[in-house]
Coordinates of C-alpha atoms in Angstrom, one line a residue:
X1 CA -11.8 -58.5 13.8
X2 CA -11.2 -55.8 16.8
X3 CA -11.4 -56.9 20.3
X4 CA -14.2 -56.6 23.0
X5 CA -13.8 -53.9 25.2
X6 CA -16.0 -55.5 27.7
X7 CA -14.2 -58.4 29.1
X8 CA -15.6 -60.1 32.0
X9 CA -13.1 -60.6 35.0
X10 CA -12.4 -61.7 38.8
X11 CA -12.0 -58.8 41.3
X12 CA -8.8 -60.6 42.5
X13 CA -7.6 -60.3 38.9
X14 CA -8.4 -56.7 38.5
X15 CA -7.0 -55.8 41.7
X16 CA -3.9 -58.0 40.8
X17 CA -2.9 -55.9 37.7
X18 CA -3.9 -52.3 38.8
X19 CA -1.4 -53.7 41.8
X20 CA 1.6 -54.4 39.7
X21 CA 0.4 -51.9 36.7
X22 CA 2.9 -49.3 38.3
X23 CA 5.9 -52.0 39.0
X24 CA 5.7 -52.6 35.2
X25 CA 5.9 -49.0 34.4
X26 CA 9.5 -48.9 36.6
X27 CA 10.9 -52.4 36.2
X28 CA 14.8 -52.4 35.2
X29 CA 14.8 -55.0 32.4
X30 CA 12.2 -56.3 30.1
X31 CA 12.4 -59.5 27.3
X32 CA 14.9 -58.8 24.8
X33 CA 16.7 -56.1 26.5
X34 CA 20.1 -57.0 26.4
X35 CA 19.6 -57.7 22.9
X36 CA 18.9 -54.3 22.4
X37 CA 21.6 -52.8 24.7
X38 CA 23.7 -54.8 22.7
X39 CA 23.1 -53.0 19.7
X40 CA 21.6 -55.1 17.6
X41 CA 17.6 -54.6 16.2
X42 CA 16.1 -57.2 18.0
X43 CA 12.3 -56.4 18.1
X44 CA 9.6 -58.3 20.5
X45 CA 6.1 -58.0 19.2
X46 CA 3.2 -59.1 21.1
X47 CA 0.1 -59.0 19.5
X48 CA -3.0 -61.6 18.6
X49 CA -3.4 -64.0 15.9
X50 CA -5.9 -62.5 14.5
X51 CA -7.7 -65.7 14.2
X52 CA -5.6 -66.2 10.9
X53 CA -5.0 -69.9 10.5
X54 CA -1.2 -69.4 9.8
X55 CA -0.4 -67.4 13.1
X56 CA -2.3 -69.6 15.2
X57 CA 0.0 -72.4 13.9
X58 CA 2.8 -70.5 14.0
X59 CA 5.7 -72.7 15.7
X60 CA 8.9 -69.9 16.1
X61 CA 11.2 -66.9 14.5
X62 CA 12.5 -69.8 12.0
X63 CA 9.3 -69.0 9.8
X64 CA 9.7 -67.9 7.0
X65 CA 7.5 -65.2 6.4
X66 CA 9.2 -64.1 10.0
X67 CA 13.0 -64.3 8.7
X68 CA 12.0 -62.5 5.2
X69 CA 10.3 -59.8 7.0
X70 CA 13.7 -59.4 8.7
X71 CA 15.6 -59.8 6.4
X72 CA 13.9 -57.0 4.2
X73 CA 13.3 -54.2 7.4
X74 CA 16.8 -54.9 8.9
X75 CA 15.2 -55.9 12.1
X76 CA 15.5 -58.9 14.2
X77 CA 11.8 -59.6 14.0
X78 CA 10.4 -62.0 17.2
X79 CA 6.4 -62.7 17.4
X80 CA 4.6 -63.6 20.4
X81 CA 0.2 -64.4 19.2
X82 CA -2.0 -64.5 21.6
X83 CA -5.5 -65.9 21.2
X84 CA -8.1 -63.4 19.7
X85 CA -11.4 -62.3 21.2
X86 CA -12.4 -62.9 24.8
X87 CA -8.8 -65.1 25.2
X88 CA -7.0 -62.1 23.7
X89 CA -8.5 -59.5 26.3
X90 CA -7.9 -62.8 29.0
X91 CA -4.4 -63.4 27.5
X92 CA -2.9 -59.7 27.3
X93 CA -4.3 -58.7 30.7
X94 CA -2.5 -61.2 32.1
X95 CA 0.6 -60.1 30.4
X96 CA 0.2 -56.5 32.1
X97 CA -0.1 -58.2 35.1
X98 CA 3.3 -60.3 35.0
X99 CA 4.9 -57.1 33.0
X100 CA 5.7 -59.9 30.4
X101 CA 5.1 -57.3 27.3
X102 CA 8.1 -57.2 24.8
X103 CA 9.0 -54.3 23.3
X104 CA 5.9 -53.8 20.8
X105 CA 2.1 -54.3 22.1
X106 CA -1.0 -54.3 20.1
X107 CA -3.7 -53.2 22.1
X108 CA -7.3 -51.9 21.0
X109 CA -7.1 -48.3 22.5
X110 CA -4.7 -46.7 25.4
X111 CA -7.4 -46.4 28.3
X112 CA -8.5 -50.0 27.5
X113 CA -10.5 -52.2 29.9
X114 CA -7.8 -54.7 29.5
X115 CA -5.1 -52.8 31.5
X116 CA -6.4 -50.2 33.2
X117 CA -4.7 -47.2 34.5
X118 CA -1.7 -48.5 32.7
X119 CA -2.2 -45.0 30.8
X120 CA -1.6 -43.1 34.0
X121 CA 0.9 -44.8 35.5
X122 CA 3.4 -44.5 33.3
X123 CA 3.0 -48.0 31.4
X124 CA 3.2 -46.4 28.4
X125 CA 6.0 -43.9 26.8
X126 CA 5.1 -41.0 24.7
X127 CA 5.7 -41.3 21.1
X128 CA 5.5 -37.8 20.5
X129 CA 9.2 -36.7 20.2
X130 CA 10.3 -40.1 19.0
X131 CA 8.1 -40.1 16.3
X132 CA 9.3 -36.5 15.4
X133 CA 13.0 -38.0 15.3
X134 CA 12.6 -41.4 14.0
X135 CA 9.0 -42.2 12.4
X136 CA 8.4 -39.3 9.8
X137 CA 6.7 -41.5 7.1
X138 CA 4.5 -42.5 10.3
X139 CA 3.2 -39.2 10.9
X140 CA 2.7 -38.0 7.6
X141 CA 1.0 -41.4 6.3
X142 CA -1.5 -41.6 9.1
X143 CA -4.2 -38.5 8.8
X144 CA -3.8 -36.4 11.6
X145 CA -8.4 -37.1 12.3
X146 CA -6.4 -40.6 13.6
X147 CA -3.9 -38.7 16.1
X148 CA -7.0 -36.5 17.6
X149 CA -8.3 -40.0 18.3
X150 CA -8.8 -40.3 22.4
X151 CA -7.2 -43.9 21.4
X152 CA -3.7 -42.7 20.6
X153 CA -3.8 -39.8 22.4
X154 CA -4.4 -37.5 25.4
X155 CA -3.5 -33.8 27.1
X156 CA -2.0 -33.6 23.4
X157 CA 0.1 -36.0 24.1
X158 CA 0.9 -39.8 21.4
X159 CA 1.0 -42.7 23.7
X160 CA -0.4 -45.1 20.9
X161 CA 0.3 -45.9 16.7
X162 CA -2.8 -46.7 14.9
X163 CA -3.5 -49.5 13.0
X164 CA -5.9 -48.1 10.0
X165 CA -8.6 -49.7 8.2
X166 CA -7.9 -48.4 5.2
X167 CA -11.7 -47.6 4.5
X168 CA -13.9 -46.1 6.9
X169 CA -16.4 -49.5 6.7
X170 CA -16.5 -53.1 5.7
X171 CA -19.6 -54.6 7.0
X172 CA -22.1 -55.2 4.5
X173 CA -25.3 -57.4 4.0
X174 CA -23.9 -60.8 2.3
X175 CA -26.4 -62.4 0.2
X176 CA -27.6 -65.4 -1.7
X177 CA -28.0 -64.3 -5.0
X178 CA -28.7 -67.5 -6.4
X179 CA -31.3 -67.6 -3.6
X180 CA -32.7 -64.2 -5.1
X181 CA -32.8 -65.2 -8.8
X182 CA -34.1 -69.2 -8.4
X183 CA -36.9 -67.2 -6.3
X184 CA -37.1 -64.8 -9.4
X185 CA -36.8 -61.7 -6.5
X186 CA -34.6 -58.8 -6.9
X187 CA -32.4 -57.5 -4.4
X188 CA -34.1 -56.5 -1.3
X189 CA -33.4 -52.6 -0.2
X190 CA -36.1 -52.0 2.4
X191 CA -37.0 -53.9 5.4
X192 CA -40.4 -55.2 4.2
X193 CA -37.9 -56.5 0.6
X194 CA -36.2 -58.6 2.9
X195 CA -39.1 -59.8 4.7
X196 CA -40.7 -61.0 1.6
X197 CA -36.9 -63.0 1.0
X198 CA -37.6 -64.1 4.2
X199 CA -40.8 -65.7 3.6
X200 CA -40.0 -66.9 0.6
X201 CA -36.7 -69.2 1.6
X202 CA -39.1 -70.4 4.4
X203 CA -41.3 -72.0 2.1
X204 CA -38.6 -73.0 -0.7
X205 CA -36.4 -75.6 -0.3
X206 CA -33.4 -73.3 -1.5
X207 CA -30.5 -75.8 -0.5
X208 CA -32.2 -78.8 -2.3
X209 CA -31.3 -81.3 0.2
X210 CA -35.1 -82.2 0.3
X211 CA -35.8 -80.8 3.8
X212 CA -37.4 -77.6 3.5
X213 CA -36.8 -76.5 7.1
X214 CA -33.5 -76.3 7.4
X215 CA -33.1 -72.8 6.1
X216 CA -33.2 -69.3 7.7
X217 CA -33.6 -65.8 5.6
X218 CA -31.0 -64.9 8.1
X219 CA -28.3 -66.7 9.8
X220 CA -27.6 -64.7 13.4
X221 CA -24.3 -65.8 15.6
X222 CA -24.5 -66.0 19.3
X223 CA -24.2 -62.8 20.8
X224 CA -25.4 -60.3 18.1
X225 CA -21.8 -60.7 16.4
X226 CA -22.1 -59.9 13.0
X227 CA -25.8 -59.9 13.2
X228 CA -27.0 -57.0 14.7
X229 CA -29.0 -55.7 12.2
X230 CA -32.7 -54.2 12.3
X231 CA -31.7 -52.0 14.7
X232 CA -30.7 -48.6 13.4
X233 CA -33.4 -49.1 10.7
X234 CA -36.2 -48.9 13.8
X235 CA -34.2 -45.3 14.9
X236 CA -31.4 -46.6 17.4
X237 CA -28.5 -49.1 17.8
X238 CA -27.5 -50.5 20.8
X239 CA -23.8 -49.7 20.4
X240 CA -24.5 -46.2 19.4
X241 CA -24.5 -43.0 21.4
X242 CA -27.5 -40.0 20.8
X243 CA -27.6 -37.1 22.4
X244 CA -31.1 -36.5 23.4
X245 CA -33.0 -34.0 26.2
X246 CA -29.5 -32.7 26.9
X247 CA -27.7 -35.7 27.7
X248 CA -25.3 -37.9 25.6
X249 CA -27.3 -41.5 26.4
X250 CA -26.3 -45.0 25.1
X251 CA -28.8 -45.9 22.0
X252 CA -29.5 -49.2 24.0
X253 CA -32.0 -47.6 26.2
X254 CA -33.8 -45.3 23.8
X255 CA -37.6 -46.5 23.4
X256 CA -36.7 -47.2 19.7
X257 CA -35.5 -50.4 20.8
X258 CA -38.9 -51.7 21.8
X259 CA -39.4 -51.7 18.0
X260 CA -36.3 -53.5 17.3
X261 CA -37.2 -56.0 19.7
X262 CA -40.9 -57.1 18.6
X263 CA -39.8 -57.1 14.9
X264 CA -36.4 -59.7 16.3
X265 CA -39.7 -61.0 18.0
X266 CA -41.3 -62.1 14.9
X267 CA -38.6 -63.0 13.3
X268 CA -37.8 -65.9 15.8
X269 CA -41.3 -66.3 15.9
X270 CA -41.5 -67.1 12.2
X271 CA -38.3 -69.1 11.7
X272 CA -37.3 -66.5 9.6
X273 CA -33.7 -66.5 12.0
X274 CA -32.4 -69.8 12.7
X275 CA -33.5 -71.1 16.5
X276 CA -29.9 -71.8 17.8
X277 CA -29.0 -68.1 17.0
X278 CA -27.9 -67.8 21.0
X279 CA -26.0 -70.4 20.8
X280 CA -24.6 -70.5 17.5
X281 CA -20.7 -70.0 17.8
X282 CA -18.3 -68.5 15.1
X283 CA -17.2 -72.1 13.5
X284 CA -20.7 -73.9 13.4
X285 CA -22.2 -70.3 12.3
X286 CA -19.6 -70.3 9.2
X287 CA -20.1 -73.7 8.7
X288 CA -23.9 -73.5 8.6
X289 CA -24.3 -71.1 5.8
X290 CA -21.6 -72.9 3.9
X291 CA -23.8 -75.7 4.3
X292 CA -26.9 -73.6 2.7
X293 CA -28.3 -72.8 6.1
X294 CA -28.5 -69.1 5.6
X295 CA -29.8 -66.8 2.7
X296 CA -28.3 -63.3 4.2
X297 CA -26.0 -62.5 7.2
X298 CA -23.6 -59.9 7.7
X299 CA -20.2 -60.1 7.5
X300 CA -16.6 -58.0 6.4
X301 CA -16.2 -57.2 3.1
X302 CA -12.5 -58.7 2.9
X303 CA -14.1 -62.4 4.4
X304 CA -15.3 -63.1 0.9
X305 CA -11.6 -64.4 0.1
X306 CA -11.2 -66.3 3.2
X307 CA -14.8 -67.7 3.7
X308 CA -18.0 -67.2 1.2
X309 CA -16.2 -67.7 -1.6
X310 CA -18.7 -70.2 -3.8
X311 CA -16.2 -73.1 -4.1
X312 CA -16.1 -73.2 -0.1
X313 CA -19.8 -74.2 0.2
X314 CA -20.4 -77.2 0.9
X315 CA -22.6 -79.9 -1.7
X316 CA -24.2 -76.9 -3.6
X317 CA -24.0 -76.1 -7.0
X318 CA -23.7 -72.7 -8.8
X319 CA -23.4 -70.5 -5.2
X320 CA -23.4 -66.9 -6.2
X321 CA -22.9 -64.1 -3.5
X322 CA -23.8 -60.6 -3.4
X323 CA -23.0 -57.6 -1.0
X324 CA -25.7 -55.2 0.1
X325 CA -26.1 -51.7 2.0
X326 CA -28.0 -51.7 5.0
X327 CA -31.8 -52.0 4.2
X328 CA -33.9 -48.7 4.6
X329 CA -36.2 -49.1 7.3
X330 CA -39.2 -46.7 8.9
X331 CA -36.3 -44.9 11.1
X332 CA -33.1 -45.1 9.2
X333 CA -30.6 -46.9 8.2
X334 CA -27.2 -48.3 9.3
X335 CA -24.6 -51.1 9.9
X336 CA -21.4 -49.1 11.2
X337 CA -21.3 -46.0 12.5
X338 CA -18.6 -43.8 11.8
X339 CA -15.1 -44.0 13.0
X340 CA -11.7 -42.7 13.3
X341 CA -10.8 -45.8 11.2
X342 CA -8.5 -47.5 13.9
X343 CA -8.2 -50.7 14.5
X344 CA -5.6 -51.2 16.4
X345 CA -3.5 -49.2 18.7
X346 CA 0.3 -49.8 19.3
X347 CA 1.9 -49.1 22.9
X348 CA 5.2 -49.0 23.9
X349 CA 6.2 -50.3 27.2
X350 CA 7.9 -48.1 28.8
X351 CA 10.1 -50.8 30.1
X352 CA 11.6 -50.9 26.6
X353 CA 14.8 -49.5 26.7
X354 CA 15.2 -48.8 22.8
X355 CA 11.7 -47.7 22.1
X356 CA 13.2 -46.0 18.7
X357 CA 13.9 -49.4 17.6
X358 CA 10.0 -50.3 17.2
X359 CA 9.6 -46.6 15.8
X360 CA 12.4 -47.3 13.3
X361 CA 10.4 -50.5 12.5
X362 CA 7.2 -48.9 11.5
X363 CA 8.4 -46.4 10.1
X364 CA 10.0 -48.3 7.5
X365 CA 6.5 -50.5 7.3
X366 CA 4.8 -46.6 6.5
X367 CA 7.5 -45.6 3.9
X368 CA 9.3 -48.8 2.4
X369 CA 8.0 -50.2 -1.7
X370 CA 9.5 -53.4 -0.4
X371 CA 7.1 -53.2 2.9
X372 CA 4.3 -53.0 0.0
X373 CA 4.7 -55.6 -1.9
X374 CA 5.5 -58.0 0.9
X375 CA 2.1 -57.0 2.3
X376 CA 0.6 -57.6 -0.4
X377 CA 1.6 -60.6 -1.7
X378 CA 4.0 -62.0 0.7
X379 CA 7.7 -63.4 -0.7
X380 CA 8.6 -63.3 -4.2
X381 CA 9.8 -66.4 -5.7
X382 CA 6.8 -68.4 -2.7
X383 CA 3.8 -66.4 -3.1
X384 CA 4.3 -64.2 -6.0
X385 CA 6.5 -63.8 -9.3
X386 CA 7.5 -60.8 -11.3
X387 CA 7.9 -61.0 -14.9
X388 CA 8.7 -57.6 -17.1
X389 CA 7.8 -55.5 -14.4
X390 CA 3.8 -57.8 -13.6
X391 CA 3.0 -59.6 -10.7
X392 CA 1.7 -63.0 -10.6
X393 CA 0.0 -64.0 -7.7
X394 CA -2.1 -67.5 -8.3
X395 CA -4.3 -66.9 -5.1
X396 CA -5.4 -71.3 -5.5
X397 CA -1.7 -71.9 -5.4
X398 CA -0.4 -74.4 -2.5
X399 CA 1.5 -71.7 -1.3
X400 CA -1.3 -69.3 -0.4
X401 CA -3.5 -71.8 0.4
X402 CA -1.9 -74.0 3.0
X403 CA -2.7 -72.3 6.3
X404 CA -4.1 -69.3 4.5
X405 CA -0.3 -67.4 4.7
X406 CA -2.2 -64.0 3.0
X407 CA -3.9 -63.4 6.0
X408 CA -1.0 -63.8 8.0
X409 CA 1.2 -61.4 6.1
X410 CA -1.6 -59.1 5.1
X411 CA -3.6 -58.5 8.0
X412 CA -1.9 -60.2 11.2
X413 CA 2.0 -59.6 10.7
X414 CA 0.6 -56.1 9.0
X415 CA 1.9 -53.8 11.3
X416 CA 0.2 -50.5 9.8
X417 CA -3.1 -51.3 7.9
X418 CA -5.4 -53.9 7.9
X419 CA -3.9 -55.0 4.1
X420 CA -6.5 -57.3 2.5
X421 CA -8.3 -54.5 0.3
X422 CA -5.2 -52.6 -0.7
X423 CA -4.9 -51.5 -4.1
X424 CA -2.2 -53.2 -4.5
X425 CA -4.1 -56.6 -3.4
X426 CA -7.2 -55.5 -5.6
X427 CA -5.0 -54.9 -8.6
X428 CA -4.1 -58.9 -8.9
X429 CA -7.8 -60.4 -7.2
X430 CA -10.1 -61.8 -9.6
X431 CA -12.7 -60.8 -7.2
X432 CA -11.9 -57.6 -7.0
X433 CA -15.4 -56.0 -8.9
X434 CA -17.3 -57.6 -6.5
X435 CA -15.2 -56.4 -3.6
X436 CA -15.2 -52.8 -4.8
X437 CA -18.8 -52.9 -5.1
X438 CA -18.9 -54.4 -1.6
X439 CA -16.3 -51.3 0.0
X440 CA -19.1 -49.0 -2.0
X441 CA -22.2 -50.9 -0.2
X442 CA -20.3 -50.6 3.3
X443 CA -19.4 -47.1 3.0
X444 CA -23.4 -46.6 2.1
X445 CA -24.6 -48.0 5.6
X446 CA -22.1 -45.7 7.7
X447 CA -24.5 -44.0 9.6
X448 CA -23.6 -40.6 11.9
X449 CA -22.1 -41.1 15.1
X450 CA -22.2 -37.9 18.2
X451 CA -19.9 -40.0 20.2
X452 CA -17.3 -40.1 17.9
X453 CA -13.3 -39.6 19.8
X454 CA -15.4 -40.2 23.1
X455 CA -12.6 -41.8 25.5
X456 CA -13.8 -44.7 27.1
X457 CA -15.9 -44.2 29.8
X458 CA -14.8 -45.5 33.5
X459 CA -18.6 -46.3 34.4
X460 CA -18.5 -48.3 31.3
X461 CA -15.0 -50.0 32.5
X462 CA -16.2 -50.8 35.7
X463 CA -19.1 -52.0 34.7
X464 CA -19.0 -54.1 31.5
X465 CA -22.5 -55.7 31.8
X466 CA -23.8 -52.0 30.6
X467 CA -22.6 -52.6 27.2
X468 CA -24.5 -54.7 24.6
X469 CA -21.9 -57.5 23.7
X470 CA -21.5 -61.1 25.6
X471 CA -21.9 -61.2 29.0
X472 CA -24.2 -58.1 29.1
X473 CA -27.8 -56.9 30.8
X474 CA -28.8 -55.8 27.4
X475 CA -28.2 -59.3 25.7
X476 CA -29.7 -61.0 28.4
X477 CA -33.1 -59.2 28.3
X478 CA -33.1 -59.5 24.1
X479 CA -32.7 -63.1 24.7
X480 CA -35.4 -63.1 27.0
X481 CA -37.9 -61.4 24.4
X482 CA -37.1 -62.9 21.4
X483 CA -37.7 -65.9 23.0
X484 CA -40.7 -65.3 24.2
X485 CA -40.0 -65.7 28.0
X486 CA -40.9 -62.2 28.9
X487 CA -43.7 -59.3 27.9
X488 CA -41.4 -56.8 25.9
X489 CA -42.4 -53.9 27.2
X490 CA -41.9 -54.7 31.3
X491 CA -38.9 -56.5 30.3
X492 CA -37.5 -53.2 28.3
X493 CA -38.3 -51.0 30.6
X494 CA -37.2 -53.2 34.0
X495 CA -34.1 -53.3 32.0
X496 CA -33.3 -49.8 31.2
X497 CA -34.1 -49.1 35.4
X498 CA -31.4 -51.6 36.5
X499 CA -29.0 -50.5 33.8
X500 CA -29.0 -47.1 35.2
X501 CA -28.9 -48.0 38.7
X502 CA -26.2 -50.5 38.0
X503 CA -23.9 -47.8 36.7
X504 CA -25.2 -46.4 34.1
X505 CA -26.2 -43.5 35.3
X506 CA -23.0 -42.5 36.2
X507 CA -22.2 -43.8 32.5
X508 CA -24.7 -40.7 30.8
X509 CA -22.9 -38.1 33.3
X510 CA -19.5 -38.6 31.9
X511 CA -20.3 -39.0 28.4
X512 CA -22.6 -36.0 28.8
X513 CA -19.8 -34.5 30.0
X514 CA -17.4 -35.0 27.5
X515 CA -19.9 -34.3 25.3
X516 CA -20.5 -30.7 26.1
X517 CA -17.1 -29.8 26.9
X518 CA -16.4 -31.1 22.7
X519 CA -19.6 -29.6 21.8
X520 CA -19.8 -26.2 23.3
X521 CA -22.3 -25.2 21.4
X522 CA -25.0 -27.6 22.4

């Protein structure tokens, strides 16, 4: 659900907002303004939808999640979604560049690609003091390992508000179960168990639909999203960071990765992934394994409620779903390294003229029983009802259904967690065993990571075909060798010698860097 920090842009466009970056900074009047000059609690938010069906609908302030929201803060509560993704990153840097930013941004970290130098320029006010005046719940709510963060922070100095996970992982292995028990198999835990699974749905017709070739022991999305697994298991992942003969170096260039890459190999080889796994986008991937395609893929623990639930799949009878840990491979383990739990970061312009009104805001969002519960299960009397002191939330009612509204109010219109695994929200889910086994699973494949508060990295910024998601030299050359169209070993290591001359050299100085300056003792 968080952002790509690698977006892919025109030099005119870059050169465009670093151009205007410091007229934003110094502008006399921003959206909503006068409003607040006025003295009333008008508050602009811009932020993205989230992908939630209900924002990406959403028509104006008339809402009613919108005007109850209000209505219960105090504050004259306007929204402004943008897309989420790559059109997110596309969307927002464009709003830098036209200093069309409201009072309230969400952004991913305060150095991001998407507006750079915005930091030092003076785009952004420090919180610091304000938060001392007017968002005490704020700071004593958020654990201060979220403040050290190089995302909210720098020189000592709050330019951002986190938005928290509120566990340190949710990706886990999502699996068939039904799968495992009509094939009489228990539930893989090494790489070779899920190899066997693999084999085995290969030669079953597990959906029944009489074609036996039609399914994949795992489903894999275009770009490694959500599938990059069988990575840390071999000894490194490509979006980790090791520090190794004295230097902090990206795990996407350790030799490890050959391993990764011939066992990927055989896995396309095989048929054991499915052969449009390059192509195969977020809507057709979901839509595939509803459609039996797929006995494992990975996924977020709270996406069990909004998408693999068994009644969503599609012409199959008795689905049942599990939730796995990472598999144990020769090398390790791993699906998320660990974090500062952020996912988000809010910025305040410093255009805004009233930034305590958006402090005031969240600080009632941190400290208000009325902010939980609406949260949680949106408006009482619409989503919910209360009867000697019980809530009733019927999750199948037309109300929470239509447009999927919980996501909305518990994750996208959320302006301090991301909501959907509160207690709260586990305390009325009938699902909530499996989800709690699922948080237990995810928090079992967090694997150790040495670049943990590293600021992003300019080289990195400047140069966002060195990373490993769309767009980059490291996806290019896996495509490449899964799909047979070049020798794994020259491709490998032709790649790691044009990813360090292309930048990434310069990349492994300033994390090193960093790194030793954190780390005095290494």
């Amino acid at each position: 659900m968080k952002p790509t920090r690698s977006p892919i842009r025109s030099a005119g466009l870059l050169g465009t907002l670093s151009g205007t970056l410091l007229l934003a900074a110094c502008s006399g009047s921003a959206p909503g303004e006068s409003e607040a000059a006025s003295g009333t609690k008008d508050l602009r938010i811009l932020l993205s939808h989230t992908n939630a069906k209900y924002a990406m609908q959403y028509k104006d302030d008339n809402d009613r999640y919108t005007k109850e929201l209000s209505r219960l803060s105090g504050f004259n509560l306007h929204y402004d979604f943008l897309g989420h993704g790559q059109d997110f990153i596309q969307q927002l840097t464009l709003r830098f560049a036209s200093n069309d930013l409201g009072d309230l941004v969400r952004t991913d970290t305060i150095t991001s690609s998407i507006h750079p130098g915005a930091l030092e320029q003076g785009v952004f006010q420090e919180l610091g003091p304000l938060l001392d005046k007017y968002g005490p719940d704020i700071k004593k709510k958020i654990p201060q390992a979220a403040w050290d963060s190089p995302r909210v922070s720098k020189d000592g100095k709050i330019y951002g508000i986190p938005v928290l996970n509120p566990v340190p992982a949710y990706r886990v292995v999502y699996i068939r179960q039904d799968w495992l028990d009509k094939l009489n198999m228990q539930q893989p835990k090494t790489v070779d168990d899920y190899l066997k699974f693999f084999e085995a749905v290969k030669a079953n017709d597990m959906n029944g639909n009489g074609d036996p070739n039609d399914e994949y022991g795992f489903y894999v999305r275009e770009n490694l999203d959500y599938s990059d697994l069988f990575f840390k298991e071999f000894g490194a992942h490509p979006k980790e960071w090791l520090y190794r003969d004295g230097k902090l170096q990206p795990g996407l260039i350790q030799p490890e990765i050959k391993e990764s890459l011939r066992f990927w190999k055989m896995l396309y080889d095989k048929g054991y992934v499915n052969p449009n796994m390059f192509t195969n986008k977020s809507s057709d991937w979901r839509a595939g394994i509803k459609q039996g395609k797929g006995g494992m893929w990975l996924h977020d623990v709270p996406n069990y409620n909004v998408d693999w639930q068994p009644s969503l799949f599609v012409n199959e009878k008795n689905v049942k779903i599990s939730m796995l840990e990472a598999p144990d491979g020769p090398k390790g383990k791993g699906i998320t390294a660990e974090n500062d739990q952020i996912n988000y970061v809010w910025v305040i312009p410093s255009s805004n003229k009233h930034p305590e009104t958006a402090i005031q805001y969240l600080n009632w969002a941190w400290s208000s029983e009325e902010a939980d519960r609406f949260f949680a299960y949106g408006i009482e009397g619409v989503n919910y009802t209360v009867d000697n002191g019980k809530v009733n939330f019927d999750a199948a009612s037309k109300d929470n259904t239509e447009n999927d509204p919980t996501e909305f109010f518990r994750i996208t219109a959320n302006p301090r967690k991301i909501g959907s695994l509160d207690p709260l929200v586990l305390d009325v889910d009938p699902n909530a065993d499996l989800l709690r086994q699922g948080l237990e699973a995810a928090k079992r494949s967090i694997y150790k990571n040495e670049a943990l508060y590293m600021p992003s990295l300019e080289a990195m910024n400047t140069n966002p075909q060195l990373g490993a998601g769309a767009g980059t030299l490291f996806l290019d050359m896996f495509a490449k060798v899964v799909t047979g169209k070049a020798d794994i070993d020259k491709a490998f290591d032709d790649f790691v010698k044009e990813w360090k001359a292309r930048g990434g050299e310069a990349a492994i100085q300033e994390a090193t860097s960093w790194y030793k300056a954190t780390h005095p003792s290494k």
